[in-house]
Short mmCIF file of C-alpha atoms in Angstrom, two decimals:
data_model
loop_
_atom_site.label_atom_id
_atom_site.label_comp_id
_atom_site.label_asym_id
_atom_site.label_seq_id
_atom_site.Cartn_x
_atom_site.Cartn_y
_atom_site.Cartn_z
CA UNK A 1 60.99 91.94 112.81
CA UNK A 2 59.26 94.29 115.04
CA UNK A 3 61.63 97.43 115.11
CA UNK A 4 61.81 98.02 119.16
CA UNK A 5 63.10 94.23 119.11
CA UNK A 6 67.14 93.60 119.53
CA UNK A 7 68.93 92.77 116.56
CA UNK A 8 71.72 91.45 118.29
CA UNK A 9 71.59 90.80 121.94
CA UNK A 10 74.87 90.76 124.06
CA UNK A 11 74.74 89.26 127.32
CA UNK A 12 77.46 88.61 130.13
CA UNK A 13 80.58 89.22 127.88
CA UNK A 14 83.47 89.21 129.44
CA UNK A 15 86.80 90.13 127.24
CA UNK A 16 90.30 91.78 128.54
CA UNK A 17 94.17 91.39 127.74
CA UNK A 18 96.56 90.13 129.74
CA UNK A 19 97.73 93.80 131.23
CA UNK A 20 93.88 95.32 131.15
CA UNK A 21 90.65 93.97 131.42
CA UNK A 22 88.01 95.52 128.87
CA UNK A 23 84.71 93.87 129.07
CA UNK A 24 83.36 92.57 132.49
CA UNK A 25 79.83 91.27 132.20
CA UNK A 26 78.76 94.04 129.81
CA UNK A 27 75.59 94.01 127.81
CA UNK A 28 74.33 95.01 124.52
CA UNK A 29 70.73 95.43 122.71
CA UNK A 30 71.78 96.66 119.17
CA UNK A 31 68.00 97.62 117.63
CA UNK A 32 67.75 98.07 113.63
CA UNK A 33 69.23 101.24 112.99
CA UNK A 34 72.43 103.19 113.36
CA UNK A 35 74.68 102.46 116.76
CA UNK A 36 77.49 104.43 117.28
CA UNK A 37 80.24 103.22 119.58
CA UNK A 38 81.85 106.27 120.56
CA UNK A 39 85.06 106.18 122.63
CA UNK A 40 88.71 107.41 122.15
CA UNK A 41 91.73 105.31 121.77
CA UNK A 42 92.37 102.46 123.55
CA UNK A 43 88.90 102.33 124.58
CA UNK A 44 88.29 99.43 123.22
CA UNK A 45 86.23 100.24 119.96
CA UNK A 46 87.78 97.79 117.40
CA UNK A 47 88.19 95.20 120.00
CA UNK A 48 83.87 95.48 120.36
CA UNK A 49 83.53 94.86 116.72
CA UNK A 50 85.96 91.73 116.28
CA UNK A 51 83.79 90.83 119.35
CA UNK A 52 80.30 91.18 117.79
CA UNK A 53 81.56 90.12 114.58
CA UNK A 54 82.80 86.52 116.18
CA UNK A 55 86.22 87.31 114.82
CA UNK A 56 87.14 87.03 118.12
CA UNK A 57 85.90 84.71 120.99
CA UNK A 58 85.20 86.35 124.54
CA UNK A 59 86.24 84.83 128.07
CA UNK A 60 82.61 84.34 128.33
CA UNK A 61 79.05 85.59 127.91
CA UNK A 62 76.89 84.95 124.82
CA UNK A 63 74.98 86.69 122.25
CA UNK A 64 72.13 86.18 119.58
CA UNK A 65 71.97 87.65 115.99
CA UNK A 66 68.49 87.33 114.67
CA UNK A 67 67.98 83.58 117.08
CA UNK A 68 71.49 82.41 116.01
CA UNK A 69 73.84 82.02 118.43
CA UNK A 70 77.51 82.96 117.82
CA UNK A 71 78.35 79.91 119.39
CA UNK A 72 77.78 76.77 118.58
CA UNK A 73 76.28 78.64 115.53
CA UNK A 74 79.25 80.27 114.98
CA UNK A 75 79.24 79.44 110.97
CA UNK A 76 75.86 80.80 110.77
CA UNK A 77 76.02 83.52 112.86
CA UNK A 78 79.15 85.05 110.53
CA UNK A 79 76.50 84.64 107.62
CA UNK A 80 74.60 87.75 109.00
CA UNK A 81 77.60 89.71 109.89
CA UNK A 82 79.46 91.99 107.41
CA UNK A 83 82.80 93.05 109.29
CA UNK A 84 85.98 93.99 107.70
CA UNK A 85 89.08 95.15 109.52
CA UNK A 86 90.31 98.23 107.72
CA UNK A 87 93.88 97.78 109.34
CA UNK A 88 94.23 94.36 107.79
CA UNK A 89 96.56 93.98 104.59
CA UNK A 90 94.53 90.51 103.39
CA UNK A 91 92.76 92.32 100.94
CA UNK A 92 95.98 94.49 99.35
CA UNK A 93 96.23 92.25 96.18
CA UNK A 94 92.77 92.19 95.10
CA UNK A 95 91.11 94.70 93.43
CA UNK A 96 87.67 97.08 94.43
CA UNK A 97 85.95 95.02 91.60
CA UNK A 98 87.24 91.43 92.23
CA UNK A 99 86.41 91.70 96.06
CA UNK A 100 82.90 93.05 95.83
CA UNK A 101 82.16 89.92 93.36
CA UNK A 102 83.49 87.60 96.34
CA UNK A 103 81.38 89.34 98.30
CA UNK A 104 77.92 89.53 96.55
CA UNK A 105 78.01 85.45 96.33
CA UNK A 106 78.80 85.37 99.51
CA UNK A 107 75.70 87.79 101.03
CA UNK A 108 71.97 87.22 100.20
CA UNK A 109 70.78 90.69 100.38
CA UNK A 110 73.90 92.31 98.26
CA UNK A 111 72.63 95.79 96.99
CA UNK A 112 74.20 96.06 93.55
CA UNK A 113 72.19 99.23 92.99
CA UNK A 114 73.66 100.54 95.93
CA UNK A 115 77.06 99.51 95.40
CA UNK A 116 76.67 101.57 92.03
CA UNK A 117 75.52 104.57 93.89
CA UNK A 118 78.15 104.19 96.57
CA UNK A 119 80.69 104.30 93.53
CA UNK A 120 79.63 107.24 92.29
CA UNK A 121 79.20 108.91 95.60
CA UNK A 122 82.50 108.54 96.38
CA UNK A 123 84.30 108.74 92.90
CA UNK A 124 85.56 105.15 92.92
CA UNK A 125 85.09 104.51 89.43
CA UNK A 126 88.49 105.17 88.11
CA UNK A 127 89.70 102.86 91.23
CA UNK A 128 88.01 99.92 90.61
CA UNK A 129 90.49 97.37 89.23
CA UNK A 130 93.59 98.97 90.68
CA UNK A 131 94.88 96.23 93.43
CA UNK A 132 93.88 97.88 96.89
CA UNK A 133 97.47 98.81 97.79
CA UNK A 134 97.57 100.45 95.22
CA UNK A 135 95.24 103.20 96.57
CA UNK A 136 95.29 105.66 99.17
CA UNK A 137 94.26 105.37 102.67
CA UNK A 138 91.14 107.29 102.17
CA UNK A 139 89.98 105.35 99.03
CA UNK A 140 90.70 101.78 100.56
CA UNK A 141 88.24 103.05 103.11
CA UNK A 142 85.77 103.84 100.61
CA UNK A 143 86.23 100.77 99.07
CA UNK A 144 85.46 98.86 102.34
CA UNK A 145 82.68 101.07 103.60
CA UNK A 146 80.77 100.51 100.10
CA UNK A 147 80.91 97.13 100.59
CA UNK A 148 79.40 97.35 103.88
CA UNK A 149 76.85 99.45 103.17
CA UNK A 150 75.84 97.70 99.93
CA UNK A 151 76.51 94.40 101.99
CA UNK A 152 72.66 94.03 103.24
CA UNK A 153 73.91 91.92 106.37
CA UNK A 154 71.65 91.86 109.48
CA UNK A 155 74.46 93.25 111.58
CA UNK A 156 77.00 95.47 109.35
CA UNK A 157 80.21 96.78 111.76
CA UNK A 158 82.35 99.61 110.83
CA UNK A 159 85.48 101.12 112.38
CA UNK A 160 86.80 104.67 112.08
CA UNK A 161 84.76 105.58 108.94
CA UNK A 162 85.99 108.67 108.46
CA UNK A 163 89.98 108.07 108.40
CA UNK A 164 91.78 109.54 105.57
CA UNK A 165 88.32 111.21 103.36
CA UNK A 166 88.05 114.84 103.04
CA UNK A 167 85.14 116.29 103.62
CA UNK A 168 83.08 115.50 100.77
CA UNK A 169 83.48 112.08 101.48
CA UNK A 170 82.13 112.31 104.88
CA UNK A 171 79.18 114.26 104.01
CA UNK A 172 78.63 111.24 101.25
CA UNK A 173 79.45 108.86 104.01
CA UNK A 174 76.88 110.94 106.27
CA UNK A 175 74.08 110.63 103.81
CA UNK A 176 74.51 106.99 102.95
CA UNK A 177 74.79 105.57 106.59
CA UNK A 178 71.03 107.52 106.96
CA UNK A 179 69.88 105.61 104.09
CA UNK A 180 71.28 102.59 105.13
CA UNK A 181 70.19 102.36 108.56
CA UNK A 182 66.72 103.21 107.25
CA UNK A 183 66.49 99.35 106.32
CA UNK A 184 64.25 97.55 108.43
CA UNK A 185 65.54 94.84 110.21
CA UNK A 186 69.45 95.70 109.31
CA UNK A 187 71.51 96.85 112.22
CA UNK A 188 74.51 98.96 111.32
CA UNK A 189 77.05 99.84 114.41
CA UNK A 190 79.80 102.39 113.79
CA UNK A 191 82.77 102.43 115.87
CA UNK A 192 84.28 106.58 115.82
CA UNK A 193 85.23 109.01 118.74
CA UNK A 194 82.39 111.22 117.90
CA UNK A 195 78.69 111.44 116.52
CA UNK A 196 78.61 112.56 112.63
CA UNK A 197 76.04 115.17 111.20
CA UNK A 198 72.85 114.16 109.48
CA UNK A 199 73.48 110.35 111.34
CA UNK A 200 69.70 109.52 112.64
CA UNK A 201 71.79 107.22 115.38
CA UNK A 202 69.01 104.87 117.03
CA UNK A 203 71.72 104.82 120.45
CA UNK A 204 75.41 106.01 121.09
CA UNK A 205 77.28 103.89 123.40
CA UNK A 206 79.65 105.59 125.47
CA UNK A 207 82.51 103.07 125.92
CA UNK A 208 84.95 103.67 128.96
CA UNK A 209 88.16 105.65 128.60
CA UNK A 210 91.45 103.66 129.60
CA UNK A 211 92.19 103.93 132.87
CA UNK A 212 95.61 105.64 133.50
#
């Protein structure tokens, strides 16, 4: 794919809440590479990323992950997307190690190399078959963000990476979203309120804050 091509092209999207509108015939070219989404709260961040992820169907506009539609293509679409909502509790019961097999069956380009490297960056090893509640904010985050980042989807979304790690971890977390988004063809979009060191971001999108 030639690099200065979208990834993932949002057109016309139109999204909002009953008390607040959010998205009103917005656009989106998301290029291989690093995207941040930088906003505060309530701007809307996490609400983008269930969006792009087709977790979540808009009032209308349509988009196109490498020529597939998320709708009526909405099975295959979800095939390129890796997208995993850290604030959801349908993973507590399962363990690091049980999940990630789920997930490298279910992903073409899984990275078990870089899983193992992920693992060690972030010191997971001693957390791998403990059930996810089990662990602490900062390490379920770990746990998710490895699996993103070892993931190899065409369009990889994460929210808030950096809730709950010390600063260690973020530097890891610095270094390995570089490598990451070095991989051609693989879009990775980061939702946080501000840019992080070292993070060769191909754009930042600044979303609007909430009106008062």
């Amino acid at each position: 794919m030639d690099k200065a091509s979208p990834v993932l092209q949002v057109d016309g999207m139109c999204f909002g809440y009953p008390q607040r509108a959010l998205f009103t015939d917005w656009c989106l070219s998301v290029r291989s590479g690093a995207t941040l989404l930088q906003g505060g709260d309530s701007s809307g961040k996490t609400t983008l990323l269930r969006l792009l992820a087709g977790a979540v169907a808009a009032q209308q506009g349509h988009w196109v992950l490498r020529g597939v539609r998320v709708a009526p293509q909405a099975q295959a679409y979800r095939h390129q997307v890796f997208w995993q909502d850290p604030r959801s509790d349908a993973l507590h019961a399962l363990s690091a190690r049980a999940w990630w097999a789920e997930l490298a069956a279910q992903h073409a380009a899984w990275d078990a190399a870089a899983l193992a490297a992920h693992v060690q960056g972030w010191g997971l090893q001693p957390h791998l078959d403990k059930a996810l509640h089990q662990l602490s904010a900062g390490s379920q985050r770990k746990v998710l963000m490895a699996a993103a980042l070892a993931s190899g989807a065409a369009l990889t979304l994460i929210d808030e990476p950096v809730a709950g790690l010390d600063q260690p971890s973020v530097r890891y977390l610095c270094q390995a979203l570089a490598a990451s988004a070095a991989q051609p063809g693989r879009a990775i979009v980061v939702a946080h309120y501000g840019t992080l060191p070292g993070v060769p971001w191909t754009e930042v999108v600044a979303l609007p804050e909430p009106a008062e």
